[in-house]
């Protein structure tokens, strides 16, 4: 009798009550903090799909998520009936509620999956604690917690996929109990086997059907369920438990096909037919392969290392927590390999295909895509913790508690702070009712929020994708003079192609949770609301004033070495001066680059840039002013190779033009190139031992403000930093942490130095020897922001 008791299934009685309590607590903790607004562009696509379903218009984006859309329609009707919410707010809540419900359902499904894995282990002693603590750890995992609040399909899709896996992997004999089979007679054993076989058949069909339906919520779930379905069918075939072999394949596969067809046929009809749907799907796939930095298309060790970090560490939102869980999971994997290798093989079959798919083909900085990977990690970590026997809770409680300490504050903050895009739009609409602009432009990531929100009197102009700064420029070049607004993705840098003096009227909207790792990859994160008058100048295509703009220029082949690049300067009375800087992009042996700058077609200056010099910084006076026809003078810069048979690639990376009465500046000798992280928008520029800021304009005091990184990240003692001009030390600092330092350089020092103000450091970092690379740079300070302004009294 004891044998029967020890091997009872883990999915019944007290275990079932425990998992229901965990799921109920999860749901209760999430409902008060559901998404207060739409946020990521995918959530906005879902909301627009609730208004008018058309994947060809990315409402939602392909493949269409038809089951999720049906669920959203059902919940939206309830939300609008029982609350006062309407529009985008109601849609956000209607979608998010399914994430909370899906999270609770996923907890229950994971319990059954973990129990199925435990029932495949030869040792029964540690099964129950492992199942309990794996479920609790999964529920408390920060990304699992956060995904239960978001208006996304990730959590409900995972719930159905894990449910399908659990159904497909449950085994019959262990659920009956070996002891009972020994104690019963032949008739009882026969009836039990028949009942077990019928139950297994039913679970195979149910699991296959659920797998098919899950793909209609998130198509990626097929990578989770497909291998498990194949394994379950093969396992039953090999067990010879079925008399009719054809049944094994026909009915479960028919159930899977029925699940897929239940949403596939309506999806194609609603999309306007097969051809239109395939075209939309191809467009989405082409965009992914063209613009997503996949490991598949960029298979480098560094990319793989970053991808593993984003997949295995960031979902835990804490490096110490991730390391602790990771070590436990590694121990659990080793234990299973040595003691329970068959169960480990099943676990790998269930989740390794998705891990490989995720690393190769998905956007790895989007942390929520790693959500399914948390399931096996939770099981492996709990399997290791369960080795402690009666002391298991002593280890497991702090581990789960630590996860909750990390996860819960993020969820609370998320539920209280609407996304910056919708706050900015609401403020813009309110002001627009009193002072409407001529038009509202935006980056593409903000266009979708504009389409989802009630924009009232605002005239929204759809931006050209990747060239959004050209929208207002076309308006100004067409003669527009009224103010316009630009809602900018805070991570984008292309507005540097518009006169910085015209970009001072700006309100910046931040998200209190924008630094949470669980929300990595959200687009957009912050929004900047610019109110723009006609600027002093603006630039077109082909410039490289930021790394982002330079990347577009290189991709399009529109730099000055291909064709003249243009900027337009508003005509005003009086003399002007301008600064232009650039770089020779060639390799050893490439010819010199010959530059020419013209205004309204008249050459103003010419110069030669050699590969040895590599960089140039040039100040040009225009004493005759910019008189001429039309509101704008056209500045063109072209570059040609000194050898017509060989190219001399070049880029223009600094530019400004102002009346001679205003100060301009440029980055001179000793500064390295701008650098930029696309995913976060972080920008910086390194100094060397001595880096010069070259100032030109009326003799006046200048204020230099530097915001930089702590040198202690690279050195074991603080660096001495000096600001010098004309041979004199103006100020000195020894930063021991990240810093912001403002220094006023007197007018006489500026005059003595002929405008050359230097930042000097007594230590440099050599990345080549330190990191084993070919990088020969001398790195002094990593500067995130450098402002050079006249001192105003």
PDB file of C-alpha atoms in Angstrom, residues 464-734:
ATOM      1  CA  UNK A 464       8.635  58.825 -44.440  1.00  0.00           C
ATOM      2  CA  UNK A 465      10.010  55.708 -42.763  1.00  0.00           C
ATOM      3  CA  UNK A 466      13.674  56.142 -41.708  1.00  0.00           C
ATOM      4  CA  UNK A 467      13.686  59.713 -43.068  1.00  0.00           C
ATOM      5  CA  UNK A 468      11.250  61.270 -40.625  1.00  0.00           C
ATOM      6  CA  UNK A 469      13.179  64.541 -40.273  1.00  0.00           C
ATOM      7  CA  UNK A 470      12.417  65.280 -43.934  1.00  0.00           C
ATOM      8  CA  UNK A 471       8.701  65.718 -43.114  1.00  0.00           C
ATOM      9  CA  UNK A 472       8.926  69.201 -41.593  1.00  0.00           C
ATOM     10  CA  UNK A 473      11.741  70.071 -43.995  1.00  0.00           C
ATOM     11  CA  UNK A 474       9.427  69.516 -46.961  1.00  0.00           C
ATOM     12  CA  UNK A 475       6.937  71.845 -45.274  1.00  0.00           C
ATOM     13  CA  UNK A 476       9.522  74.611 -44.817  1.00  0.00           C
ATOM     14  CA  UNK A 477      10.933  74.222 -48.315  1.00  0.00           C
ATOM     15  CA  UNK A 478       7.380  74.450 -49.652  1.00  0.00           C
ATOM     16  CA  UNK A 479       7.003  77.885 -48.121  1.00  0.00           C
ATOM     17  CA  UNK A 480       5.419  76.998 -44.772  1.00  0.00           C
ATOM     18  CA  UNK A 481       6.156  79.507 -42.010  1.00  0.00           C
ATOM     19  CA  UNK A 482       3.718  78.606 -39.225  1.00  0.00           C
ATOM     20  CA  UNK A 483       4.939  76.640 -36.197  1.00  0.00           C
ATOM     21  CA  UNK A 484       4.966  72.843 -36.479  1.00  0.00           C
ATOM     22  CA  UNK A 485       5.358  70.168 -33.830  1.00  0.00           C
ATOM     23  CA  UNK A 486       7.471  67.051 -33.881  1.00  0.00           C
ATOM     24  CA  UNK A 487       6.875  64.127 -31.510  1.00  0.00           C
ATOM     25  CA  UNK A 488      10.219  62.391 -31.398  1.00  0.00           C
ATOM     26  CA  UNK A 489      11.276  58.953 -30.249  1.00  0.00           C
ATOM     27  CA  UNK A 490      13.826  59.909 -27.584  1.00  0.00           C
ATOM     28  CA  UNK A 491      16.228  57.232 -28.830  1.00  0.00           C
ATOM     29  CA  UNK A 492      16.407  58.649 -32.351  1.00  0.00           C
ATOM     30  CA  UNK A 493      19.046  61.216 -33.307  1.00  0.00           C
ATOM     31  CA  UNK A 494      18.092  62.359 -36.807  1.00  0.00           C
ATOM     32  CA  UNK A 495      16.798  65.730 -35.585  1.00  0.00           C
ATOM     33  CA  UNK A 496      20.461  66.720 -35.332  1.00  0.00           C
ATOM     34  CA  UNK A 497      20.014  67.538 -39.036  1.00  0.00           C
ATOM     35  CA  UNK A 498      17.906  70.526 -37.984  1.00  0.00           C
ATOM     36  CA  UNK A 499      19.489  73.693 -36.529  1.00  0.00           C
ATOM     37  CA  UNK A 500      20.058  73.067 -32.797  1.00  0.00           C
ATOM     38  CA  UNK A 501      19.185  76.703 -32.067  1.00  0.00           C
ATOM     39  CA  UNK A 502      15.614  75.968 -33.175  1.00  0.00           C
ATOM     40  CA  UNK A 503      15.222  72.903 -30.934  1.00  0.00           C
ATOM     41  CA  UNK A 504      15.207  74.565 -27.517  1.00  0.00           C
ATOM     42  CA  UNK A 505      11.410  74.569 -27.111  1.00  0.00           C
ATOM     43  CA  UNK A 506      10.985  70.956 -26.102  1.00  0.00           C
ATOM     44  CA  UNK A 507       9.169  68.963 -23.425  1.00  0.00           C
ATOM     45  CA  UNK A 508      10.658  65.572 -22.621  1.00  0.00           C
ATOM     46  CA  UNK A 509       8.422  62.737 -21.424  1.00  0.00           C
ATOM     47  CA  UNK A 510      10.014  59.856 -19.579  1.00  0.00           C
ATOM     48  CA  UNK A 511       8.605  56.533 -18.425  1.00  0.00           C
ATOM     49  CA  UNK A 512       9.304  55.679 -14.806  1.00  0.00           C
ATOM     50  CA  UNK A 513       9.891  52.047 -15.829  1.00  0.00           C
ATOM     51  CA  UNK A 514      11.888  52.686 -18.996  1.00  0.00           C
ATOM     52  CA  UNK A 515      15.061  51.262 -17.437  1.00  0.00           C
ATOM     53  CA  UNK A 516      13.360  48.032 -16.348  1.00  0.00           C
ATOM     54  CA  UNK A 517      15.072  45.137 -18.167  1.00  0.00           C
ATOM     55  CA  UNK A 518      11.738  43.304 -18.498  1.00  0.00           C
ATOM     56  CA  UNK A 519      10.566  46.093 -20.833  1.00  0.00           C
ATOM     57  CA  UNK A 520      13.660  45.954 -23.018  1.00  0.00           C
ATOM     58  CA  UNK A 521      12.882  46.424 -26.693  1.00  0.00           C
ATOM     59  CA  UNK A 522       9.733  48.480 -26.102  1.00  0.00           C
ATOM     60  CA  UNK A 523       9.245  51.004 -28.895  1.00  0.00           C
ATOM     61  CA  UNK A 524       9.212  53.878 -28.119  1.00  0.00           C
ATOM     62  CA  UNK A 525      10.372  54.379 -24.534  1.00  0.00           C
ATOM     63  CA  UNK A 526      10.557  58.147 -24.124  1.00  0.00           C
ATOM     64  CA  UNK A 527       9.027  60.904 -26.248  1.00  0.00           C
ATOM     65  CA  UNK A 528      10.246  64.461 -26.857  1.00  0.00           C
ATOM     66  CA  UNK A 529       7.704  67.068 -27.951  1.00  0.00           C
ATOM     67  CA  UNK A 530       9.399  69.739 -30.080  1.00  0.00           C
ATOM     68  CA  UNK A 531       7.637  72.998 -30.986  1.00  0.00           C
ATOM     69  CA  UNK A 532       9.494  74.239 -34.049  1.00  0.00           C
ATOM     70  CA  UNK A 533       9.600  77.610 -35.753  1.00  0.00           C
ATOM     71  CA  UNK A 534      11.273  77.898 -39.161  1.00  0.00           C
ATOM     72  CA  UNK A 535      14.863  76.912 -38.304  1.00  0.00           C
ATOM     73  CA  UNK A 536      18.061  78.689 -39.239  1.00  0.00           C
ATOM     74  CA  UNK A 537      19.106  75.670 -41.319  1.00  0.00           C
ATOM     75  CA  UNK A 538      18.255  72.073 -42.011  1.00  0.00           C
ATOM     76  CA  UNK A 539      19.969  69.268 -43.929  1.00  0.00           C
ATOM     77  CA  UNK A 540      18.737  66.668 -46.383  1.00  0.00           C
ATOM     78  CA  UNK A 541      19.958  63.178 -47.160  1.00  0.00           C
ATOM     79  CA  UNK A 542      23.587  62.138 -47.304  1.00  0.00           C
ATOM     80  CA  UNK A 543      24.848  63.765 -44.114  1.00  0.00           C
ATOM     81  CA  UNK A 544      26.412  61.819 -41.230  1.00  0.00           C
ATOM     82  CA  UNK A 545      25.939  64.223 -38.334  1.00  0.00           C
ATOM     83  CA  UNK A 546      25.071  61.316 -36.022  1.00  0.00           C
ATOM     84  CA  UNK A 547      25.891  57.608 -36.212  1.00  0.00           C
ATOM     85  CA  UNK A 548      22.220  56.930 -37.037  1.00  0.00           C
ATOM     86  CA  UNK A 549      22.232  59.416 -39.919  1.00  0.00           C
ATOM     87  CA  UNK A 550      25.593  58.081 -41.055  1.00  0.00           C
ATOM     88  CA  UNK A 551      24.250  54.549 -41.121  1.00  0.00           C
ATOM     89  CA  UNK A 552      21.330  55.591 -43.320  1.00  0.00           C
ATOM     90  CA  UNK A 553      23.703  57.491 -45.598  1.00  0.00           C
ATOM     91  CA  UNK A 554      25.996  54.492 -45.945  1.00  0.00           C
ATOM     92  CA  UNK A 555      23.058  52.157 -46.587  1.00  0.00           C
ATOM     93  CA  UNK A 556      21.616  54.441 -49.268  1.00  0.00           C
ATOM     94  CA  UNK A 557      24.959  55.391 -50.818  1.00  0.00           C
ATOM     95  CA  UNK A 558      24.097  59.106 -50.695  1.00  0.00           C
ATOM     96  CA  UNK A 559      27.235  60.576 -49.100  1.00  0.00           C
ATOM     97  CA  UNK A 560      29.204  63.496 -50.587  1.00  0.00           C
ATOM     98  CA  UNK A 561      31.505  61.073 -52.418  1.00  0.00           C
ATOM     99  CA  UNK A 562      28.455  59.829 -54.364  1.00  0.00           C
ATOM    100  CA  UNK A 563      26.623  63.095 -55.013  1.00  0.00           C
ATOM    101  CA  UNK A 564      26.543  66.612 -53.546  1.00  0.00           C
ATOM    102  CA  UNK A 565      24.753  66.776 -50.205  1.00  0.00           C
ATOM    103  CA  UNK A 566      22.506  69.725 -49.474  1.00  0.00           C
ATOM    104  CA  UNK A 567      21.476  71.906 -46.550  1.00  0.00           C
ATOM    105  CA  UNK A 568      19.166  74.881 -46.641  1.00  0.00           C
ATOM    106  CA  UNK A 569      19.931  78.071 -44.692  1.00  0.00           C
ATOM    107  CA  UNK A 570      17.305  80.696 -43.949  1.00  0.00           C
ATOM    108  CA  UNK A 571      18.301  83.982 -45.580  1.00  0.00           C
ATOM    109  CA  UNK A 572      18.959  86.833 -43.170  1.00  0.00           C
ATOM    110  CA  UNK A 573      20.856  90.103 -43.271  1.00  0.00           C
ATOM    111  CA  UNK A 574      24.519  90.293 -42.379  1.00  0.00           C
ATOM    112  CA  UNK A 575      27.573  88.033 -42.561  1.00  0.00           C
ATOM    113  CA  UNK A 576      27.566  84.370 -41.646  1.00  0.00           C
ATOM    114  CA  UNK A 577      30.121  81.766 -40.648  1.00  0.00           C
ATOM    115  CA  UNK A 578      29.922  78.017 -40.726  1.00  0.00           C
ATOM    116  CA  UNK A 579      31.781  74.989 -39.437  1.00  0.00           C
ATOM    117  CA  UNK A 580      32.106  71.705 -41.283  1.00  0.00           C
ATOM    118  CA  UNK A 581      33.928  68.572 -40.181  1.00  0.00           C
ATOM    119  CA  UNK A 582      34.354  65.173 -41.739  1.00  0.00           C
ATOM    120  CA  UNK A 583      36.319  61.987 -42.096  1.00  0.00           C
ATOM    121  CA  UNK A 584      38.096  60.007 -44.781  1.00  0.00           C
ATOM    122  CA  UNK A 585      36.563  56.523 -44.648  1.00  0.00           C
ATOM    123  CA  UNK A 586      39.075  54.778 -46.873  1.00  0.00           C
ATOM    124  CA  UNK A 587      41.740  52.181 -46.233  1.00  0.00           C
ATOM    125  CA  UNK A 588      45.500  52.184 -46.685  1.00  0.00           C
ATOM    126  CA  UNK A 589      46.454  53.195 -50.199  1.00  0.00           C
ATOM    127  CA  UNK A 590      43.192  54.964 -51.013  1.00  0.00           C
ATOM    128  CA  UNK A 591      43.520  58.347 -52.742  1.00  0.00           C
ATOM    129  CA  UNK A 592      42.887  61.768 -51.233  1.00  0.00           C
ATOM    130  CA  UNK A 593      39.391  63.225 -51.093  1.00  0.00           C
ATOM    131  CA  UNK A 594      38.883  66.653 -52.681  1.00  0.00           C
ATOM    132  CA  UNK A 595      36.062  68.663 -51.099  1.00  0.00           C
ATOM    133  CA  UNK A 596      34.152  71.647 -52.360  1.00  0.00           C
ATOM    134  CA  UNK A 597      31.576  73.760 -50.516  1.00  0.00           C
ATOM    135  CA  UNK A 598      29.221  75.942 -52.516  1.00  0.00           C
ATOM    136  CA  UNK A 599      26.365  78.309 -51.660  1.00  0.00           C
ATOM    137  CA  UNK A 600      23.629  78.737 -54.257  1.00  0.00           C
ATOM    138  CA  UNK A 601      25.895  77.041 -56.788  1.00  0.00           C
ATOM    139  CA  UNK A 602      28.882  79.329 -56.187  1.00  0.00           C
ATOM    140  CA  UNK A 603      32.034  77.683 -54.825  1.00  0.00           C
ATOM    141  CA  UNK A 604      33.054  79.211 -51.500  1.00  0.00           C
ATOM    142  CA  UNK A 605      35.863  76.913 -50.371  1.00  0.00           C
ATOM    143  CA  UNK A 606      37.863  73.886 -51.483  1.00  0.00           C
ATOM    144  CA  UNK A 607      40.226  71.620 -49.567  1.00  0.00           C
ATOM    145  CA  UNK A 608      41.927  68.234 -49.693  1.00  0.00           C
ATOM    146  CA  UNK A 609      41.650  65.512 -47.046  1.00  0.00           C
ATOM    147  CA  UNK A 610      44.355  62.883 -47.020  1.00  0.00           C
ATOM    148  CA  UNK A 611      44.021  59.428 -45.545  1.00  0.00           C
ATOM    149  CA  UNK A 612      46.904  60.253 -43.207  1.00  0.00           C
ATOM    150  CA  UNK A 613      45.048  63.242 -41.778  1.00  0.00           C
ATOM    151  CA  UNK A 614      41.834  61.151 -41.648  1.00  0.00           C
ATOM    152  CA  UNK A 615      39.707  63.985 -40.128  1.00  0.00           C
ATOM    153  CA  UNK A 616      39.145  67.634 -40.882  1.00  0.00           C
ATOM    154  CA  UNK A 617      37.472  70.566 -39.091  1.00  0.00           C
ATOM    155  CA  UNK A 618      37.031  73.751 -41.076  1.00  0.00           C
ATOM    156  CA  UNK A 619      35.567  77.178 -40.269  1.00  0.00           C
ATOM    157  CA  UNK A 620      34.428  79.246 -43.237  1.00  0.00           C
ATOM    158  CA  UNK A 621      33.390  82.882 -43.241  1.00  0.00           C
ATOM    159  CA  UNK A 622      30.649  84.145 -45.544  1.00  0.00           C
ATOM    160  CA  UNK A 623      31.042  87.922 -45.208  1.00  0.00           C
ATOM    161  CA  UNK A 624      28.790  88.682 -48.163  1.00  0.00           C
ATOM    162  CA  UNK A 625      25.844  87.063 -46.418  1.00  0.00           C
ATOM    163  CA  UNK A 626      23.144  84.921 -47.975  1.00  0.00           C
ATOM    164  CA  UNK A 627      21.228  87.336 -50.154  1.00  0.00           C
ATOM    165  CA  UNK A 628      19.354  85.741 -53.033  1.00  0.00           C
ATOM    166  CA  UNK A 629      16.028  84.528 -54.336  1.00  0.00           C
ATOM    167  CA  UNK A 630      13.703  82.449 -52.183  1.00  0.00           C
ATOM    168  CA  UNK A 631      13.588  81.999 -48.416  1.00  0.00           C
ATOM    169  CA  UNK A 632      16.569  79.618 -48.242  1.00  0.00           C
ATOM    170  CA  UNK A 633      20.119  79.549 -49.536  1.00  0.00           C
ATOM    171  CA  UNK A 634      21.347  76.132 -50.609  1.00  0.00           C
ATOM    172  CA  UNK A 635      24.661  74.888 -49.214  1.00  0.00           C
ATOM    173  CA  UNK A 636      26.158  71.934 -51.066  1.00  0.00           C
ATOM    174  CA  UNK A 637      29.215  69.883 -50.165  1.00  0.00           C
ATOM    175  CA  UNK A 638      30.732  67.432 -52.600  1.00  0.00           C
ATOM    176  CA  UNK A 639      33.770  65.171 -52.508  1.00  0.00           C
ATOM    177  CA  UNK A 640      35.602  63.487 -55.347  1.00  0.00           C
ATOM    178  CA  UNK A 641      38.562  61.163 -55.484  1.00  0.00           C
ATOM    179  CA  UNK A 642      41.948  62.537 -56.491  1.00  0.00           C
ATOM    180  CA  UNK A 643      42.271  59.371 -58.567  1.00  0.00           C
ATOM    181  CA  UNK A 644      39.290  58.993 -60.940  1.00  0.00           C
ATOM    182  CA  UNK A 645      39.897  55.243 -61.117  1.00  0.00           C
ATOM    183  CA  UNK A 646      39.657  54.603 -57.384  1.00  0.00           C
ATOM    184  CA  UNK A 647      37.078  55.788 -54.841  1.00  0.00           C
ATOM    185  CA  UNK A 648      37.858  57.944 -51.810  1.00  0.00           C
ATOM    186  CA  UNK A 649      34.924  57.370 -49.435  1.00  0.00           C
ATOM    187  CA  UNK A 650      34.208  60.287 -47.134  1.00  0.00           C
ATOM    188  CA  UNK A 651      31.555  61.561 -44.745  1.00  0.00           C
ATOM    189  CA  UNK A 652      30.542  64.945 -43.337  1.00  0.00           C
ATOM    190  CA  UNK A 653      30.024  64.537 -39.591  1.00  0.00           C
ATOM    191  CA  UNK A 654      29.906  68.093 -38.227  1.00  0.00           C
ATOM    192  CA  UNK A 655      28.003  71.092 -39.503  1.00  0.00           C
ATOM    193  CA  UNK A 656      26.567  74.350 -38.234  1.00  0.00           C
ATOM    194  CA  UNK A 657      25.941  77.747 -39.786  1.00  0.00           C
ATOM    195  CA  UNK A 658      24.976  80.875 -37.859  1.00  0.00           C
ATOM    196  CA  UNK A 659      25.201  84.645 -38.204  1.00  0.00           C
ATOM    197  CA  UNK A 660      28.731  85.816 -37.431  1.00  0.00           C
ATOM    198  CA  UNK A 661      27.443  87.466 -34.269  1.00  0.00           C
ATOM    199  CA  UNK A 662      26.734  84.027 -32.772  1.00  0.00           C
ATOM    200  CA  UNK A 663      29.246  81.471 -31.503  1.00  0.00           C
ATOM    201  CA  UNK A 664      29.809  78.155 -33.285  1.00  0.00           C
ATOM    202  CA  UNK A 665      32.101  75.303 -32.284  1.00  0.00           C
ATOM    203  CA  UNK A 666      33.423  71.945 -33.444  1.00  0.00           C
ATOM    204  CA  UNK A 667      35.213  68.869 -32.128  1.00  0.00           C
ATOM    205  CA  UNK A 668      38.880  69.244 -33.067  1.00  0.00           C
ATOM    206  CA  UNK A 669      42.057  67.259 -32.565  1.00  0.00           C
ATOM    207  CA  UNK A 670      41.972  64.434 -30.039  1.00  0.00           C
ATOM    208  CA  UNK A 671      38.260  63.630 -30.144  1.00  0.00           C
ATOM    209  CA  UNK A 672      37.114  60.237 -31.340  1.00  0.00           C
ATOM    210  CA  UNK A 673      34.043  59.501 -33.406  1.00  0.00           C
ATOM    211  CA  UNK A 674      30.491  59.601 -32.069  1.00  0.00           C
ATOM    212  CA  UNK A 675      29.160  56.224 -30.896  1.00  0.00           C
ATOM    213  CA  UNK A 676      25.586  55.124 -30.440  1.00  0.00           C
ATOM    214  CA  UNK A 677      23.567  52.161 -29.107  1.00  0.00           C
ATOM    215  CA  UNK A 678      20.495  51.694 -31.292  1.00  0.00           C
ATOM    216  CA  UNK A 679      18.494  49.764 -28.679  1.00  0.00           C
ATOM    217  CA  UNK A 680      18.790  52.390 -25.934  1.00  0.00           C
ATOM    218  CA  UNK A 681      19.621  55.607 -27.787  1.00  0.00           C
ATOM    219  CA  UNK A 682      22.725  56.070 -25.627  1.00  0.00           C
ATOM    220  CA  UNK A 683      25.260  58.360 -27.341  1.00  0.00           C
ATOM    221  CA  UNK A 684      28.822  59.186 -26.385  1.00  0.00           C
ATOM    222  CA  UNK A 685      32.144  60.401 -27.701  1.00  0.00           C
ATOM    223  CA  UNK A 686      35.575  59.544 -26.284  1.00  0.00           C
ATOM    224  CA  UNK A 687      38.319  62.045 -25.564  1.00  0.00           C
ATOM    225  CA  UNK A 688      41.993  61.166 -25.775  1.00  0.00           C
ATOM    226  CA  UNK A 689      44.909  62.560 -23.725  1.00  0.00           C
ATOM    227  CA  UNK A 690      44.134  66.023 -25.093  1.00  0.00           C
ATOM    228  CA  UNK A 691      40.938  66.835 -26.946  1.00  0.00           C
ATOM    229  CA  UNK A 692      40.248  70.269 -28.347  1.00  0.00           C
ATOM    230  CA  UNK A 693      36.930  72.094 -28.565  1.00  0.00           C
ATOM    231  CA  UNK A 694      37.417  74.763 -31.232  1.00  0.00           C
ATOM    232  CA  UNK A 695      35.265  77.865 -30.724  1.00  0.00           C
ATOM    233  CA  UNK A 696      34.708  80.683 -33.207  1.00  0.00           C
ATOM    234  CA  UNK A 697      32.729  83.884 -32.871  1.00  0.00           C
ATOM    235  CA  UNK A 698      32.720  87.123 -30.902  1.00  0.00           C
ATOM    236  CA  UNK A 699      35.272  87.223 -28.100  1.00  0.00           C
ATOM    237  CA  UNK A 700      33.324  86.251 -25.006  1.00  0.00           C
ATOM    238  CA  UNK A 701      33.376  83.923 -22.042  1.00  0.00           C
ATOM    239  CA  UNK A 702      32.339  80.359 -22.815  1.00  0.00           C
ATOM    240  CA  UNK A 703      30.701  77.771 -20.576  1.00  0.00           C
ATOM    241  CA  UNK A 704      31.605  74.137 -21.194  1.00  0.00           C
ATOM    242  CA  UNK A 705      29.438  71.441 -19.620  1.00  0.00           C
ATOM    243  CA  UNK A 706      30.586  67.836 -19.677  1.00  0.00           C
ATOM    244  CA  UNK A 707      28.540  64.834 -18.563  1.00  0.00           C
ATOM    245  CA  UNK A 708      30.615  61.704 -18.480  1.00  0.00           C
ATOM    246  CA  UNK A 709      31.264  58.238 -17.137  1.00  0.00           C
ATOM    247  CA  UNK A 710      33.351  57.513 -14.067  1.00  0.00           C
ATOM    248  CA  UNK A 711      36.991  56.823 -15.027  1.00  0.00           C
ATOM    249  CA  UNK A 712      37.060  54.255 -12.225  1.00  0.00           C
ATOM    250  CA  UNK A 713      35.364  51.851 -14.597  1.00  0.00           C
ATOM    251  CA  UNK A 714      38.678  51.650 -16.457  1.00  0.00           C
ATOM    252  CA  UNK A 715      41.301  52.731 -13.885  1.00  0.00           C
ATOM    253  CA  UNK A 716      42.034  51.847 -10.288  1.00  0.00           C
ATOM    254  CA  UNK A 717      42.302  55.500  -9.214  1.00  0.00           C
ATOM    255  CA  UNK A 718      40.550  58.732 -10.257  1.00  0.00           C
ATOM    256  CA  UNK A 719      41.840  60.499 -13.341  1.00  0.00           C
ATOM    257  CA  UNK A 720      42.898  64.112 -13.144  1.00  0.00           C
ATOM    258  CA  UNK A 721      40.951  66.086 -15.723  1.00  0.00           C
ATOM    259  CA  UNK A 722      41.875  69.631 -16.712  1.00  0.00           C
ATOM    260  CA  UNK A 723      40.275  72.274 -18.880  1.00  0.00           C
ATOM    261  CA  UNK A 724      43.002  74.450 -20.395  1.00  0.00           C
ATOM    262  CA  UNK A 725      43.074  77.408 -22.748  1.00  0.00           C
ATOM    263  CA  UNK A 726      46.022  79.457 -23.957  1.00  0.00           C
ATOM    264  CA  UNK A 727      48.476  77.549 -21.772  1.00  0.00           C
ATOM    265  CA  UNK A 728      46.498  78.139 -18.566  1.00  0.00           C
ATOM    266  CA  UNK A 729      44.569  75.638 -16.495  1.00  0.00           C
ATOM    267  CA  UNK A 730      41.028  76.957 -16.125  1.00  0.00           C
ATOM    268  CA  UNK A 731      39.655  74.169 -13.904  1.00  0.00           C
ATOM    269  CA  UNK A 732      40.577  70.733 -12.596  1.00  0.00           C
ATOM    270  CA  UNK A 733      38.515  67.730 -11.495  1.00  0.00           C
ATOM    271  CA  UNK A 734      39.173  64.204 -10.192  1.00  0.00           C
TER     272      UNK A 734
END
